[in-house]
Amino acid sequence: VFYQGSIRYILLRHQEQANEHFKTTKIGIGVFIIRDDQVLLGKRKNAHGAGAWSAPGGHLEYQETWAECARREVWEETGLPITNIRFGAITNDIFSEEQLHYITISMVAEYVAGEPKVLEPDKFEELRWFAWENLPQPCFVPLANLKKSGFNPFDIPRSYS
């Protein structure tokens, strides 16, 4: 005799096993936009790291270059154009509570003009400029890992290509 509750349990258990089996490491891009002596950070919401401060960014899409992703994500999230996009660092970021694993590619870019706007209010509560030496807390895992490593976006040479 099958009971609806038993079938539901079997289906849920199968889904849990499938999720466990198909866990993958994702690739994220974070963009440190430099304006004078500050970087732009957003206070995250609704996703892993809610309440923490992070650089604008998101997932690398299929066949997208790191610079293309950086430009697209910054534009989608803040409305800011950026220039002089260059590689900064890579971190291996484990979100234990959420059971997520990301390789985060941090890019550095120069501010061009305009005021940042929260264009994706489901992702950020607010956007603000901060001095690297005076970052708000808590920091999103990739940002915290960068700070621990001694990374400083102001130390990344400008490219003139």
PDB file of C-alpha atoms in Angstrom:
ATOM      1  CA  VAL A   1       0.000   0.000   0.000  1.00  0.00           C
ATOM      2  CA  PHE A   2       1.400   3.385  -0.995  1.00  0.00           C
ATOM      3  CA  TYR A   3       0.565   6.484   0.933  1.00  0.00           C
ATOM      4  CA  GLN A   4       0.860   9.952  -0.486  1.00  0.00           C
ATOM      5  CA  GLY A   5       3.170  10.883   2.390  1.00  0.00           C
ATOM      6  CA  SER A   6       5.492   7.972   1.552  1.00  0.00           C
ATOM      7  CA  ILE A   7       5.723   8.972  -2.100  1.00  0.00           C
ATOM      8  CA  ARG A   8       6.383  12.569  -1.110  1.00  0.00           C
ATOM      9  CA  TYR A   9       9.170  11.406   1.207  1.00  0.00           C
ATOM     10  CA  ILE A  10      10.729   9.284  -1.563  1.00  0.00           C
ATOM     11  CA  LEU A  11      10.573  12.185  -4.038  1.00  0.00           C
ATOM     12  CA  LEU A  12      12.050  14.656  -1.561  1.00  0.00           C
ATOM     13  CA  ARG A  13      14.822  12.220  -0.624  1.00  0.00           C
ATOM     14  CA  HIS A  14      15.612  11.643  -4.315  1.00  0.00           C
ATOM     15  CA  GLN A  15      15.789  15.430  -4.875  1.00  0.00           C
ATOM     16  CA  GLU A  16      18.151  15.835  -1.900  1.00  0.00           C
ATOM     17  CA  GLN A  17      20.430  13.109  -3.276  1.00  0.00           C
ATOM     18  CA  ALA A  18      20.374  14.697  -6.751  1.00  0.00           C
ATOM     19  CA  ASN A  19      21.225  18.105  -5.292  1.00  0.00           C
ATOM     20  CA  GLU A  20      24.093  16.594  -3.306  1.00  0.00           C
ATOM     21  CA  HIS A  21      25.386  14.779  -6.371  1.00  0.00           C
ATOM     22  CA  PHE A  22      25.232  17.807  -8.657  1.00  0.00           C
ATOM     23  CA  LYS A  23      26.789  20.426  -6.390  1.00  0.00           C
ATOM     24  CA  THR A  24      29.211  22.478  -8.415  1.00  0.00           C
ATOM     25  CA  THR A  25      31.705  25.221  -7.875  1.00  0.00           C
ATOM     26  CA  LYS A  26      30.481  28.461  -9.438  1.00  0.00           C
ATOM     27  CA  ILE A  27      32.475  31.342 -10.904  1.00  0.00           C
ATOM     28  CA  GLY A  28      31.725  34.821  -9.661  1.00  0.00           C
ATOM     29  CA  ILE A  29      33.133  38.178 -10.711  1.00  0.00           C
ATOM     30  CA  GLY A  30      33.512  41.087  -8.299  1.00  0.00           C
ATOM     31  CA  VAL A  31      34.483  44.546  -9.547  1.00  0.00           C
ATOM     32  CA  PHE A  32      36.351  47.084  -7.441  1.00  0.00           C
ATOM     33  CA  ILE A  33      35.515  50.436  -9.019  1.00  0.00           C
ATOM     34  CA  ILE A  34      38.064  53.060  -8.038  1.00  0.00           C
ATOM     35  CA  ARG A  35      37.009  56.680  -7.654  1.00  0.00           C
ATOM     36  CA  ASP A  36      39.720  58.895  -6.172  1.00  0.00           C
ATOM     37  CA  ASP A  37      40.765  57.004  -3.026  1.00  0.00           C
ATOM     38  CA  GLN A  38      37.566  54.961  -2.598  1.00  0.00           C
ATOM     39  CA  VAL A  39      35.844  51.821  -3.890  1.00  0.00           C
ATOM     40  CA  LEU A  40      32.135  51.221  -4.445  1.00  0.00           C
ATOM     41  CA  LEU A  41      30.460  48.567  -2.292  1.00  0.00           C
ATOM     42  CA  GLY A  42      26.883  47.405  -1.960  1.00  0.00           C
ATOM     43  CA  LYS A  43      25.032  46.007   1.047  1.00  0.00           C
ATOM     44  CA  ARG A  44      23.706  42.626  -0.102  1.00  0.00           C
ATOM     45  CA  LYS A  45      20.218  41.268   0.440  1.00  0.00           C
ATOM     46  CA  ASN A  46      18.110  38.187  -0.395  1.00  0.00           C
ATOM     47  CA  ALA A  47      21.077  36.027  -1.466  1.00  0.00           C
ATOM     48  CA  HIS A  48      23.971  34.313   0.220  1.00  0.00           C
ATOM     49  CA  GLY A  49      25.815  36.918   2.234  1.00  0.00           C
ATOM     50  CA  ALA A  50      22.722  39.001   2.963  1.00  0.00           C
ATOM     51  CA  GLY A  51      23.641  42.007   5.108  1.00  0.00           C
ATOM     52  CA  ALA A  52      27.316  41.871   4.095  1.00  0.00           C
ATOM     53  CA  TRP A  53      29.118  44.454   1.956  1.00  0.00           C
ATOM     54  CA  SER A  54      30.518  43.431  -1.412  1.00  0.00           C
ATOM     55  CA  ALA A  55      31.787  44.805  -4.681  1.00  0.00           C
ATOM     56  CA  PRO A  56      29.285  44.858  -7.546  1.00  0.00           C
ATOM     57  CA  GLY A  57      29.412  41.686  -9.637  1.00  0.00           C
ATOM     58  CA  GLY A  58      27.779  38.402 -10.438  1.00  0.00           C
ATOM     59  CA  HIS A  59      28.101  35.139 -12.311  1.00  0.00           C
ATOM     60  CA  LEU A  60      30.338  34.688 -15.316  1.00  0.00           C
ATOM     61  CA  GLU A  61      28.171  33.695 -18.269  1.00  0.00           C
ATOM     62  CA  TYR A  62      29.055  31.081 -20.872  1.00  0.00           C
ATOM     63  CA  GLN A  63      31.770  32.334 -23.289  1.00  0.00           C
ATOM     64  CA  GLU A  64      31.908  35.740 -21.608  1.00  0.00           C
ATOM     65  CA  THR A  65      35.314  37.301 -20.896  1.00  0.00           C
ATOM     66  CA  TRP A  66      36.074  38.463 -17.373  1.00  0.00           C
ATOM     67  CA  ALA A  67      36.123  42.100 -18.521  1.00  0.00           C
ATOM     68  CA  GLU A  68      32.811  41.717 -20.395  1.00  0.00           C
ATOM     69  CA  CYS A  69      31.222  40.243 -17.288  1.00  0.00           C
ATOM     70  CA  ALA A  70      32.626  43.041 -15.120  1.00  0.00           C
ATOM     71  CA  ARG A  71      31.290  45.756 -17.452  1.00  0.00           C
ATOM     72  CA  ARG A  72      27.863  44.070 -17.786  1.00  0.00           C
ATOM     73  CA  GLU A  73      27.363  43.402 -14.060  1.00  0.00           C
ATOM     74  CA  VAL A  74      28.414  46.903 -13.008  1.00  0.00           C
ATOM     75  CA  TRP A  75      26.096  48.466 -15.587  1.00  0.00           C
ATOM     76  CA  GLU A  76      23.149  46.206 -14.633  1.00  0.00           C
ATOM     77  CA  GLU A  77      23.559  46.750 -10.888  1.00  0.00           C
ATOM     78  CA  THR A  78      24.692  50.394 -10.670  1.00  0.00           C
ATOM     79  CA  GLY A  79      24.199  52.110 -14.041  1.00  0.00           C
ATOM     80  CA  LEU A  80      27.844  53.195 -13.979  1.00  0.00           C
ATOM     81  CA  PRO A  81      30.110  53.027 -17.002  1.00  0.00           C
ATOM     82  CA  ILE A  82      33.622  51.795 -16.135  1.00  0.00           C
ATOM     83  CA  THR A  83      36.954  51.847 -17.916  1.00  0.00           C
ATOM     84  CA  ASN A  84      40.430  50.372 -17.626  1.00  0.00           C
ATOM     85  CA  ILE A  85      39.096  46.981 -16.459  1.00  0.00           C
ATOM     86  CA  ARG A  86      41.893  44.679 -15.303  1.00  0.00           C
ATOM     87  CA  PHE A  87      42.521  41.536 -13.294  1.00  0.00           C
ATOM     88  CA  GLY A  88      42.967  41.920  -9.535  1.00  0.00           C
ATOM     89  CA  ALA A  89      42.964  38.549  -7.757  1.00  0.00           C
ATOM     90  CA  ILE A  90      41.227  35.184  -7.396  1.00  0.00           C
ATOM     91  CA  THR A  91      39.818  33.774  -4.171  1.00  0.00           C
ATOM     92  CA  ASN A  92      38.488  30.347  -3.227  1.00  0.00           C
ATOM     93  CA  ASP A  93      35.317  31.140  -1.298  1.00  0.00           C
ATOM     94  CA  ILE A  94      33.394  28.602   0.776  1.00  0.00           C
ATOM     95  CA  PHE A  95      30.003  29.622   2.142  1.00  0.00           C
ATOM     96  CA  SER A  96      29.610  26.878   4.756  1.00  0.00           C
ATOM     97  CA  GLU A  97      26.169  27.842   6.014  1.00  0.00           C
ATOM     98  CA  GLU A  98      24.703  28.032   2.509  1.00  0.00           C
ATOM     99  CA  GLN A  99      26.727  25.045   1.288  1.00  0.00           C
ATOM    100  CA  LEU A 100      28.052  27.020  -1.667  1.00  0.00           C
ATOM    101  CA  HIS A 101      31.505  27.130  -3.225  1.00  0.00           C
ATOM    102  CA  TYR A 102      32.683  29.935  -5.488  1.00  0.00           C
ATOM    103  CA  ILE A 103      35.862  30.840  -7.284  1.00  0.00           C
ATOM    104  CA  THR A 104      35.683  34.623  -7.298  1.00  0.00           C
ATOM    105  CA  ILE A 105      37.623  36.629  -9.851  1.00  0.00           C
ATOM    106  CA  SER A 106      38.159  40.158  -8.604  1.00  0.00           C
ATOM    107  CA  MET A 107      38.548  42.792 -11.270  1.00  0.00           C
ATOM    108  CA  VAL A 108      39.601  46.403 -10.805  1.00  0.00           C
ATOM    109  CA  ALA A 109      38.181  49.257 -12.889  1.00  0.00           C
ATOM    110  CA  GLU A 110      38.161  53.025 -12.996  1.00  0.00           C
ATOM    111  CA  TYR A 111      35.098  55.152 -12.334  1.00  0.00           C
ATOM    112  CA  VAL A 112      34.053  57.247 -15.348  1.00  0.00           C
ATOM    113  CA  ALA A 113      31.077  59.409 -14.343  1.00  0.00           C
ATOM    114  CA  GLY A 114      27.645  59.460 -12.748  1.00  0.00           C
ATOM    115  CA  GLU A 115      26.153  58.484  -9.444  1.00  0.00           C
ATOM    116  CA  PRO A 116      25.627  54.811  -8.640  1.00  0.00           C
ATOM    117  CA  LYS A 117      22.001  53.724  -8.407  1.00  0.00           C
ATOM    118  CA  VAL A 118      20.569  50.531  -6.944  1.00  0.00           C
ATOM    119  CA  LEU A 119      19.152  49.143 -10.189  1.00  0.00           C
ATOM    120  CA  GLU A 120      18.660  45.634  -8.802  1.00  0.00           C
ATOM    121  CA  PRO A 121      16.900  46.263  -5.469  1.00  0.00           C
ATOM    122  CA  ASP A 122      16.497  42.520  -4.963  1.00  0.00           C
ATOM    123  CA  LYS A 123      20.310  42.257  -4.701  1.00  0.00           C
ATOM    124  CA  PHE A 124      21.438  45.431  -2.899  1.00  0.00           C
ATOM    125  CA  GLU A 125      19.950  47.622  -0.177  1.00  0.00           C
ATOM    126  CA  GLU A 126      22.354  50.472  -0.882  1.00  0.00           C
ATOM    127  CA  LEU A 127      25.577  51.433  -2.668  1.00  0.00           C
ATOM    128  CA  ARG A 128      28.278  53.597  -1.071  1.00  0.00           C
ATOM    129  CA  TRP A 129      31.893  54.633  -1.591  1.00  0.00           C
ATOM    130  CA  PHE A 130      34.460  53.570   1.044  1.00  0.00           C
ATOM    131  CA  ALA A 131      38.165  54.021   1.645  1.00  0.00           C
ATOM    132  CA  TRP A 132      39.939  50.646   1.363  1.00  0.00           C
ATOM    133  CA  GLU A 133      41.406  51.155   4.851  1.00  0.00           C
ATOM    134  CA  ASN A 134      37.944  51.767   6.326  1.00  0.00           C
ATOM    135  CA  LEU A 135      35.629  49.098   4.875  1.00  0.00           C
ATOM    136  CA  PRO A 136      32.237  48.506   6.494  1.00  0.00           C
ATOM    137  CA  GLN A 137      31.451  45.303   8.347  1.00  0.00           C
ATOM    138  CA  PRO A 138      30.489  42.611   7.823  1.00  0.00           C
ATOM    139  CA  CYS A 139      32.366  41.958   4.580  1.00  0.00           C
ATOM    140  CA  PHE A 140      31.114  39.410   2.045  1.00  0.00           C
ATOM    141  CA  VAL A 141      33.269  36.242   2.109  1.00  0.00           C
ATOM    142  CA  PRO A 142      35.286  37.061  -1.059  1.00  0.00           C
ATOM    143  CA  LEU A 143      36.029  40.577   0.223  1.00  0.00           C
ATOM    144  CA  ALA A 144      37.026  39.252   3.645  1.00  0.00           C
ATOM    145  CA  ASN A 145      39.307  36.683   1.995  1.00  0.00           C
ATOM    146  CA  LEU A 146      40.911  39.394  -0.144  1.00  0.00           C
ATOM    147  CA  LYS A 147      41.547  41.598   2.881  1.00  0.00           C
ATOM    148  CA  LYS A 148      43.101  38.638   4.774  1.00  0.00           C
ATOM    149  CA  SER A 149      45.426  37.986   1.849  1.00  0.00           C
ATOM    150  CA  GLY A 150      46.700  41.580   1.817  1.00  0.00           C
ATOM    151  CA  PHE A 151      45.081  42.424  -1.526  1.00  0.00           C
ATOM    152  CA  ASN A 152      44.600  46.104  -2.261  1.00  0.00           C
ATOM    153  CA  PRO A 153      42.925  47.206  -5.519  1.00  0.00           C
ATOM    154  CA  PHE A 154      44.944  50.428  -5.464  1.00  0.00           C
ATOM    155  CA  ASP A 155      48.127  48.356  -5.876  1.00  0.00           C
ATOM    156  CA  ILE A 156      47.004  46.903  -9.222  1.00  0.00           C
ATOM    157  CA  PRO A 157      48.775  48.837 -11.988  1.00  0.00           C
ATOM    158  CA  ARG A 158      46.639  50.655 -14.502  1.00  0.00           C
ATOM    159  CA  SER A 159      46.709  49.200 -17.975  1.00  0.00           C
ATOM    160  CA  TYR A 160      47.076  51.613 -20.851  1.00  0.00           C
ATOM    161  CA  SER A 161      46.046  49.421 -23.764  1.00  0.00           C
TER     162      SER A 161
END
